[in-house]
Amino acid sequence: MWTYYGHVDAGLLRERYSSPTGLSTVTVTMEGNEPGEAGPGVVVDLSVLGHPAAYGVRTDMTRTGSAWVSSVALVPESPEAGYDDLRWRCGWEPYIFQGLPSVDPAWVLKIDRTSGALLGIVRLLDATLLPDRQPWEWRKDVYDRILWRAPVPTPPLASAEWLETARRRDTVLFYGPLDAGSDTPADWERLVCVHAYCQSPTACDHHPPRRTRSMTESIEQYAEGAARSFVELVRALQDRGIEYPGQAHSVHSYLTRCAGELRTAIELIEVSVQQLQDKGQLMSDYRGEPLDDVLQRFTESSDAAKDLAGELHGQLSTAYSAIGRVAYKEQPAEQQSSTGS
């Protein structure tokens, strides 16, 4: 039996909890395990959540390659905070001057996109527990690192430009350590960073109750909405294309999920049709083709479609993993001069 302990921070989920501050311990078990049956096993030590390293944050815009990205500088506020803490405890990589590193989905900036308030910088626990799962399958409210939490009741606010850039990319660049009141690090060789996701509790952590949604939308409307969204994605790719590998990484993550859900949807439709047949509620239409022949053709083609969807999911997963290891290379200075930029 493997039992793990994570933490929920009420201060990072203000739309969910009335309490503005405080940590509560939650038990997190792997699939197939029941908390009440947790016996001797391996427990992950998450005492790092109470680590004495303290930071302040400062939002700014950082130029990487040919574009500006929203960024957050980490300013040490305790002796334990600084380069060694960010590099070795947090695992951040040396700062890349030539471009933007690949997105690390384990690291997340909690942000209220409506007010522009920064809520916290966290590392998701499931990045450690379930590294083989896709990031969207990780729990969004259980952490094994809480690097920074916003002060209450006055969290720092980001500018409209910063928020708009973060919204377009859904990512933000963390870097540090940076001395208070300084725009540049004291030692460039001791500057580290991580390319993280932005996550809004309102947008990402809340989902309307399934029962309410099913009462207001039909199955056909869901299918039409999915098709319409995919058409809009294709049009956006045709019009704007991909500017950074991080964008391709994000799009591939959602396409991979769609492929997985596609196989499940086909299977559920097949099961529903079989249930209707078992109840004697099906008949041939006006063309008069034998019902058994039609249903056999439907079943065979559905099974083939499920196999293809499964293969598509596997290939997209491989592509998603590969593009996640590609970083953006800044345009050489001599090429910028020759193009007049």
GROMACS .gro file of C-alpha atoms in nm:
model
  341
    1MET     CA    1   0.000   0.000   0.000
    2TRP     CA    2   0.142   0.336  -0.106
    3THR     CA    3   0.005   0.641   0.069
    4TYR     CA    4   0.103   0.997  -0.010
    5TYR     CA    5   0.033   1.323   0.164
    6GLY     CA    6  -0.017   1.651  -0.016
    7HIS     CA    7  -0.154   1.988   0.082
    8VAL     CA    8  -0.440   2.210  -0.025
    9ASP     CA    9  -0.375   2.579   0.025
   10ALA     CA   10  -0.693   2.777   0.075
   11GLY     CA   11  -0.513   3.099  -0.008
   12LEU     CA   12  -0.448   2.972  -0.361
   13LEU     CA   13  -0.809   2.873  -0.421
   14ARG     CA   14  -1.004   3.170  -0.296
   15GLU     CA   15  -1.300   3.103  -0.522
   16ARG     CA   16  -1.340   2.765  -0.351
   17TYR     CA   17  -1.273   2.831   0.014
   18SER     CA   18  -1.393   3.106   0.243
   19SER     CA   19  -1.079   3.099   0.453
   20PRO     CA   20  -0.815   3.332   0.304
   21THR     CA   21  -0.516   3.153   0.456
   22GLY     CA   22  -0.404   2.824   0.602
   23LEU     CA   23  -0.284   2.483   0.495
   24SER     CA   24  -0.483   2.165   0.535
   25THR     CA   25  -0.332   1.820   0.492
   26VAL     CA   26  -0.507   1.582   0.252
   27THR     CA   27  -0.437   1.215   0.198
   28VAL     CA   28  -0.367   1.124  -0.164
   29THR     CA   29  -0.369   0.756  -0.260
   30MET     CA   30  -0.288   0.586  -0.586
   31GLU     CA   31  -0.564   0.426  -0.794
   32GLY     CA   32  -0.704   0.114  -0.631
   33ASN     CA   33  -0.604   0.221  -0.280
   34GLU     CA   34  -0.849   0.331  -0.014
   35PRO     CA   35  -0.731   0.583   0.250
   36GLY     CA   36  -0.897   0.382   0.525
   37GLU     CA   37  -0.700   0.073   0.427
   38ALA     CA   38  -0.362   0.245   0.416
   39GLY     CA   39  -0.120   0.022   0.601
   40PRO     CA   40   0.261   0.010   0.611
   41GLY     CA   41   0.405   0.153   0.296
   42VAL     CA   42   0.596   0.438   0.147
   43VAL     CA   43   0.504   0.790   0.252
   44VAL     CA   44   0.635   1.086   0.056
   45ASP     CA   45   0.784   1.344   0.289
   46LEU     CA   46   0.628   1.677   0.202
   47SER     CA   47   0.778   1.870   0.489
   48VAL     CA   48   0.932   2.089   0.217
   49LEU     CA   49   0.597   2.268   0.208
   50GLY     CA   50   0.709   2.432   0.530
   51HIS     CA   51   1.054   2.515   0.398
   52PRO     CA   52   1.198   2.837   0.544
   53ALA     CA   53   1.300   2.976   0.204
   54ALA     CA   54   1.089   3.287   0.150
   55TYR     CA   55   1.054   3.491  -0.168
   56GLY     CA   56   0.891   3.804  -0.296
   57VAL     CA   57   0.781   3.832  -0.658
   58ARG     CA   58   0.789   4.100  -0.924
   59THR     CA   59   0.615   4.083  -1.261
   60ASP     CA   60   0.790   4.204  -1.574
   61MET     CA   61   0.822   4.133  -1.945
   62THR     CA   62   1.120   3.937  -2.076
   63ARG     CA   63   1.235   3.928  -2.437
   64THR     CA   64   1.320   3.577  -2.553
   65GLY     CA   65   1.388   3.523  -2.920
   66SER     CA   66   1.167   3.751  -3.127
   67ALA     CA   67   0.888   3.812  -2.876
   68TRP     CA   68   0.814   3.930  -2.524
   69VAL     CA   69   0.683   3.688  -2.262
   70SER     CA   70   0.523   3.747  -1.924
   71SER     CA   71   0.771   3.671  -1.650
   72VAL     CA   72   0.798   3.667  -1.272
   73ALA     CA   73   1.123   3.744  -1.091
   74LEU     CA   74   1.187   3.571  -0.758
   75VAL     CA   75   1.344   3.797  -0.494
   76PRO     CA   76   1.492   3.617  -0.189
   77GLU     CA   77   1.356   3.735   0.147
   78SER     CA   78   1.527   3.486   0.378
   79PRO     CA   79   1.879   3.339   0.412
   80GLU     CA   80   1.757   3.001   0.288
   81ALA     CA   81   1.623   3.149  -0.038
   82GLY     CA   82   1.843   3.202  -0.341
   83TYR     CA   83   2.030   3.021  -0.615
   84ASP     CA   84   2.094   2.691  -0.432
   85ASP     CA   85   1.730   2.665  -0.329
   86LEU     CA   86   1.592   2.732  -0.677
   87ARG     CA   87   1.853   2.523  -0.855
   88TRP     CA   88   1.864   2.214  -0.636
   89ARG     CA   89   1.549   2.200  -0.423
   90CYS     CA   90   1.321   2.325  -0.699
   91GLY     CA   91   1.518   2.180  -0.991
   92TRP     CA   92   1.517   2.493  -1.206
   93GLU     CA   93   1.758   2.504  -1.497
   94PRO     CA   94   2.021   2.767  -1.586
   95TYR     CA   95   1.871   3.070  -1.754
   96ILE     CA   96   1.860   3.048  -2.135
   97PHE     CA   97   1.960   3.372  -2.303
   98GLN     CA   98   1.910   3.247  -2.659
   99GLY     CA   99   1.545   3.148  -2.625
  100LEU     CA  100   1.261   3.013  -2.417
  101PRO     CA  101   1.290   2.672  -2.248
  102SER     CA  102   1.025   2.406  -2.293
  103VAL     CA  103   0.722   2.426  -2.066
  104ASP     CA  104   0.748   2.230  -1.742
  105PRO     CA  105   0.382   2.140  -1.665
  106ALA     CA  106   0.471   2.057  -1.304
  107TRP     CA  107   0.518   2.426  -1.220
  108VAL     CA  108   0.213   2.650  -1.211
  109LEU     CA  109   0.137   3.015  -1.145
  110LYS     CA  110  -0.200   3.045  -0.974
  111ILE     CA  111  -0.361   3.365  -1.095
  112ASP     CA  112  -0.698   3.538  -1.084
  113ARG     CA  113  -0.734   3.646  -1.446
  114THR     CA  114  -1.028   3.873  -1.365
  115SER     CA  115  -0.853   4.096  -1.113
  116GLY     CA  116  -0.497   4.028  -1.229
  117ALA     CA  117  -0.396   3.913  -0.880
  118LEU     CA  118  -0.111   3.664  -0.848
  119LEU     CA  119  -0.209   3.396  -0.594
  120GLY     CA  120   0.087   3.161  -0.572
  121ILE     CA  121   0.368   2.962  -0.732
  122VAL     CA  122   0.336   2.586  -0.685
  123ARG     CA  123   0.462   2.252  -0.809
  124LEU     CA  124   0.193   1.987  -0.867
  125LEU     CA  125   0.227   1.673  -0.658
  126ASP     CA  126   0.112   1.444  -0.939
  127ALA     CA  127   0.414   1.545  -1.144
  128THR     CA  128   0.603   1.324  -0.897
  129LEU     CA  129   0.338   1.060  -0.830
  130LEU     CA  130   0.209   1.013  -1.185
  131PRO     CA  131   0.488   1.120  -1.421
  132ASP     CA  132   0.362   0.893  -1.699
  133ARG     CA  133   0.016   1.053  -1.704
  134GLN     CA  134  -0.065   1.347  -1.928
  135PRO     CA  135  -0.045   1.681  -1.740
  136TRP     CA  136  -0.417   1.749  -1.780
  137GLU     CA  137  -0.485   1.434  -1.576
  138TRP     CA  138  -0.291   1.567  -1.277
  139ARG     CA  139  -0.480   1.712  -0.985
  140LYS     CA  140  -0.459   2.090  -0.999
  141ASP     CA  141  -0.500   2.161  -0.627
  142VAL     CA  142  -0.248   1.930  -0.455
  143TYR     CA  143   0.116   2.037  -0.437
  144ASP     CA  144   0.453   1.913  -0.323
  145ARG     CA  145   0.607   2.262  -0.346
  146ILE     CA  146   0.454   2.594  -0.253
  147LEU     CA  147   0.731   2.833  -0.345
  148TRP     CA  148   0.537   3.153  -0.288
  149ARG     CA  149   0.194   3.256  -0.163
  150ALA     CA  150   0.037   3.597  -0.209
  151PRO     CA  151   0.004   3.814   0.099
  152VAL     CA  152  -0.350   3.864   0.226
  153PRO     CA  153  -0.546   4.080   0.169
  154THR     CA  154  -0.334   4.265  -0.087
  155PRO     CA  155  -0.189   4.025  -0.347
  156PRO     CA  156   0.033   4.174  -0.618
  157LEU     CA  157  -0.147   4.274  -0.937
  158ALA     CA  158  -0.017   4.227  -1.292
  159SER     CA  159  -0.055   4.487  -1.567
  160ALA     CA  160  -0.304   4.453  -1.851
  161GLU     CA  161  -0.019   4.393  -2.099
  162TRP     CA  162   0.129   4.122  -1.878
  163LEU     CA  163  -0.208   3.951  -1.838
  164GLU     CA  164  -0.287   3.964  -2.209
  165THR     CA  165   0.050   3.812  -2.301
  166ALA     CA  166   0.009   3.540  -2.038
  167ARG     CA  167  -0.344   3.472  -2.162
  168ARG     CA  168  -0.229   3.424  -2.522
  169ARG     CA  169   0.045   3.181  -2.428
  170ASP     CA  170  -0.105   3.028  -2.110
  171THR     CA  171   0.250   3.023  -1.978
  172VAL     CA  172   0.484   3.243  -1.779
  173LEU     CA  173   0.862   3.246  -1.721
  174PHE     CA  174   0.986   3.225  -1.361
  175TYR     CA  175   1.345   3.332  -1.303
  176GLY     CA  176   1.573   3.424  -1.015
  177PRO     CA  177   1.726   3.498  -0.780
  178LEU     CA  178   1.707   3.874  -0.829
  179ASP     CA  179   1.812   4.121  -0.565
  180ALA     CA  180   1.545   4.357  -0.433
  181GLY     CA  181   1.542   4.684  -0.624
  182SER     CA  182   1.767   4.547  -0.901
  183ASP     CA  183   1.672   4.490  -1.263
  184THR     CA  184   1.965   4.256  -1.329
  185PRO     CA  185   2.108   3.964  -1.130
  186ALA     CA  186   2.428   4.008  -0.934
  187ASP     CA  187   2.575   3.700  -1.106
  188TRP     CA  188   2.435   3.597  -1.447
  189GLU     CA  189   2.585   3.250  -1.411
  190ARG     CA  190   2.375   3.194  -1.100
  191LEU     CA  191   2.044   3.279  -1.265
  192VAL     CA  192   1.794   2.994  -1.309
  193CYS     CA  193   1.448   2.970  -1.458
  194VAL     CA  194   1.150   2.749  -1.537
  195HIS     CA  195   0.882   2.791  -1.803
  196ALA     CA  196   0.552   2.731  -1.620
  197TYR     CA  197   0.179   2.724  -1.687
  198CYS     CA  198  -0.067   2.990  -1.579
  199GLN     CA  199  -0.372   2.854  -1.407
  200SER     CA  200  -0.684   3.042  -1.308
  201PRO     CA  201  -0.894   2.878  -1.035
  202THR     CA  202  -1.207   3.016  -1.200
  203ALA     CA  203  -1.118   2.889  -1.547
  204CYS     CA  204  -0.937   2.565  -1.472
  205ASP     CA  205  -1.035   2.433  -1.129
  206HIS     CA  206  -1.411   2.479  -1.157
  207HIS     CA  207  -1.635   2.276  -1.384
  208PRO     CA  208  -2.014   2.313  -1.391
  209PRO     CA  209  -2.192   2.017  -1.232
  210ARG     CA  210  -2.237   1.743  -1.490
  211ARG     CA  211  -2.608   1.708  -1.412
  212THR     CA  212  -2.676   2.078  -1.474
  213ARG     CA  213  -2.487   2.074  -1.803
  214SER     CA  214  -2.668   1.764  -1.929
  215MET     CA  215  -3.004   1.929  -1.863
  216THR     CA  216  -2.924   2.237  -2.067
  217GLU     CA  217  -2.738   2.079  -2.363
  218SER     CA  218  -2.817   1.772  -2.570
  219ILE     CA  219  -2.570   1.510  -2.688
  220GLU     CA  220  -2.597   1.653  -3.040
  221GLN     CA  221  -2.512   2.002  -2.913
  222TYR     CA  222  -2.202   1.871  -2.737
  223ALA     CA  223  -2.091   1.697  -3.057
  224GLU     CA  224  -2.160   2.007  -3.266
  225GLY     CA  225  -1.968   2.224  -3.021
  226ALA     CA  226  -1.669   1.989  -3.029
  227ALA     CA  227  -1.665   1.989  -3.410
  228ARG     CA  228  -1.704   2.366  -3.423
  229SER     CA  229  -1.416   2.418  -3.179
  230PHE     CA  230  -1.193   2.191  -3.386
  231VAL     CA  231  -1.278   2.382  -3.704
  232GLU     CA  232  -1.189   2.708  -3.527
  233LEU     CA  233  -0.857   2.558  -3.418
  234VAL     CA  234  -0.774   2.458  -3.776
  235ARG     CA  235  -0.863   2.806  -3.900
  236ALA     CA  236  -0.645   2.966  -3.634
  237LEU     CA  237  -0.353   2.741  -3.732
  238GLN     CA  238  -0.405   2.835  -4.098
  239ASP     CA  239  -0.423   3.207  -4.020
  240ARG     CA  240  -0.157   3.242  -3.752
  241GLY     CA  241   0.039   2.920  -3.740
  242ILE     CA  242   0.271   2.824  -3.453
  243GLU     CA  243   0.521   3.085  -3.337
  244TYR     CA  244   0.695   2.890  -3.061
  245PRO     CA  245   0.752   2.521  -2.982
  246GLY     CA  246   0.575   2.580  -2.651
  247GLN     CA  247   0.255   2.651  -2.841
  248ALA     CA  248   0.292   2.328  -3.041
  249HIS     CA  249   0.350   2.145  -2.711
  250SER     CA  250   0.027   2.285  -2.564
  251VAL     CA  251  -0.181   2.216  -2.875
  252HIS     CA  252  -0.050   1.860  -2.899
  253SER     CA  253  -0.144   1.799  -2.535
  254TYR     CA  254  -0.507   1.884  -2.611
  255LEU     CA  255  -0.508   1.693  -2.940
  256THR     CA  256  -0.377   1.388  -2.754
  257ARG     CA  257  -0.657   1.420  -2.504
  258CYS     CA  258  -0.912   1.455  -2.785
  259ALA     CA  259  -0.784   1.135  -2.947
  260GLY     CA  260  -0.821   0.948  -2.617
  261GLU     CA  261  -1.172   1.083  -2.561
  262LEU     CA  262  -1.263   1.004  -2.924
  263ARG     CA  263  -1.205   0.634  -2.871
  264THR     CA  264  -1.413   0.643  -2.552
  265ALA     CA  265  -1.695   0.832  -2.727
  266ILE     CA  266  -1.711   0.576  -3.011
  267GLU     CA  267  -1.725   0.293  -2.759
  268LEU     CA  268  -2.003   0.460  -2.558
  269ILE     CA  269  -2.209   0.518  -2.872
  270GLU     CA  270  -2.165   0.154  -2.968
  271VAL     CA  271  -2.278   0.040  -2.622
  272SER     CA  272  -2.584   0.268  -2.635
  273VAL     CA  273  -2.690   0.136  -2.975
  274GLN     CA  274  -2.654  -0.221  -2.849
  275GLN     CA  275  -2.872  -0.138  -2.548
  276LEU     CA  276  -3.141  -0.001  -2.778
  277GLN     CA  277  -3.124  -0.320  -2.983
  278ASP     CA  278  -3.151  -0.536  -2.670
  279LYS     CA  279  -3.469  -0.349  -2.578
  280GLY     CA  280  -3.615  -0.411  -2.924
  281GLN     CA  281  -3.628  -0.039  -3.003
  282LEU     CA  282  -3.450  -0.052  -3.342
  283MET     CA  283  -3.576  -0.125  -3.691
  284SER     CA  284  -3.460  -0.076  -4.050
  285ASP     CA  285  -3.547   0.253  -4.219
  286TYR     CA  286  -3.746   0.292  -4.541
  287ARG     CA  287  -3.467   0.139  -4.751
  288GLY     CA  288  -3.548  -0.201  -4.605
  289GLU     CA  289  -3.194  -0.336  -4.558
  290PRO     CA  290  -3.189  -0.617  -4.301
  291LEU     CA  291  -3.132  -0.470  -3.955
  292ASP     CA  292  -2.877  -0.733  -3.854
  293ASP     CA  293  -2.664  -0.653  -4.159
  294VAL     CA  294  -2.673  -0.279  -4.084
  295LEU     CA  295  -2.582  -0.329  -3.717
  296GLN     CA  296  -2.300  -0.567  -3.806
  297ARG     CA  297  -2.155  -0.310  -4.044
  298PHE     CA  298  -2.191  -0.042  -3.778
  299THR     CA  299  -2.016  -0.256  -3.516
  300GLU     CA  300  -1.730  -0.358  -3.744
  301SER     CA  301  -1.664  -0.003  -3.860
  302SER     CA  302  -1.690   0.131  -3.502
  303ASP     CA  303  -1.438  -0.126  -3.380
  304ALA     CA  304  -1.201  -0.029  -3.663
  305ALA     CA  305  -1.249   0.338  -3.576
  306LYS     CA  306  -1.165   0.267  -3.210
  307ASP     CA  307  -0.843   0.096  -3.316
  308LEU     CA  308  -0.748   0.391  -3.534
  309ALA     CA  309  -0.830   0.637  -3.255
  310GLY     CA  310  -0.612   0.437  -3.017
  311GLU     CA  311  -0.324   0.440  -3.264
  312LEU     CA  312  -0.375   0.814  -3.319
  313HIS     CA  313  -0.362   0.870  -2.943
  314GLY     CA  314  -0.035   0.679  -2.920
  315GLN     CA  315   0.128   0.868  -3.208
  316LEU     CA  316   0.012   1.205  -3.074
  317SER     CA  317   0.149   1.115  -2.730
  318THR     CA  318   0.487   1.046  -2.887
  319ALA     CA  319   0.476   1.375  -3.080
  320TYR     CA  320   0.369   1.560  -2.764
  321SER     CA  321   0.661   1.417  -2.568
  322ALA     CA  322   0.908   1.496  -2.847
  323ILE     CA  323   0.806   1.859  -2.906
  324GLY     CA  324   0.825   1.914  -2.530
  325ARG     CA  325   1.201   1.875  -2.562
  326VAL     CA  326   1.235   2.150  -2.823
  327ALA     CA  327   1.322   2.507  -2.720
  328TYR     CA  328   1.300   2.834  -2.910
  329LYS     CA  329   1.629   2.963  -3.057
  330GLU     CA  330   1.680   3.336  -3.059
  331GLN     CA  331   1.747   3.498  -3.397
  332PRO     CA  332   2.122   3.565  -3.436
  333ALA     CA  333   2.222   3.928  -3.394
  334GLU     CA  334   2.377   3.950  -3.745
  335GLN     CA  335   2.056   3.819  -3.900
  336GLN     CA  336   1.853   4.075  -3.706
  337SER     CA  337   2.078   4.351  -3.841
  338SER     CA  338   2.048   4.229  -4.200
  339THR     CA  339   1.668   4.225  -4.175
  340GLY     CA  340   1.655   4.569  -4.020
  341SER     CA  341   1.497   4.451  -3.696
   0.00000   0.00000   0.00000
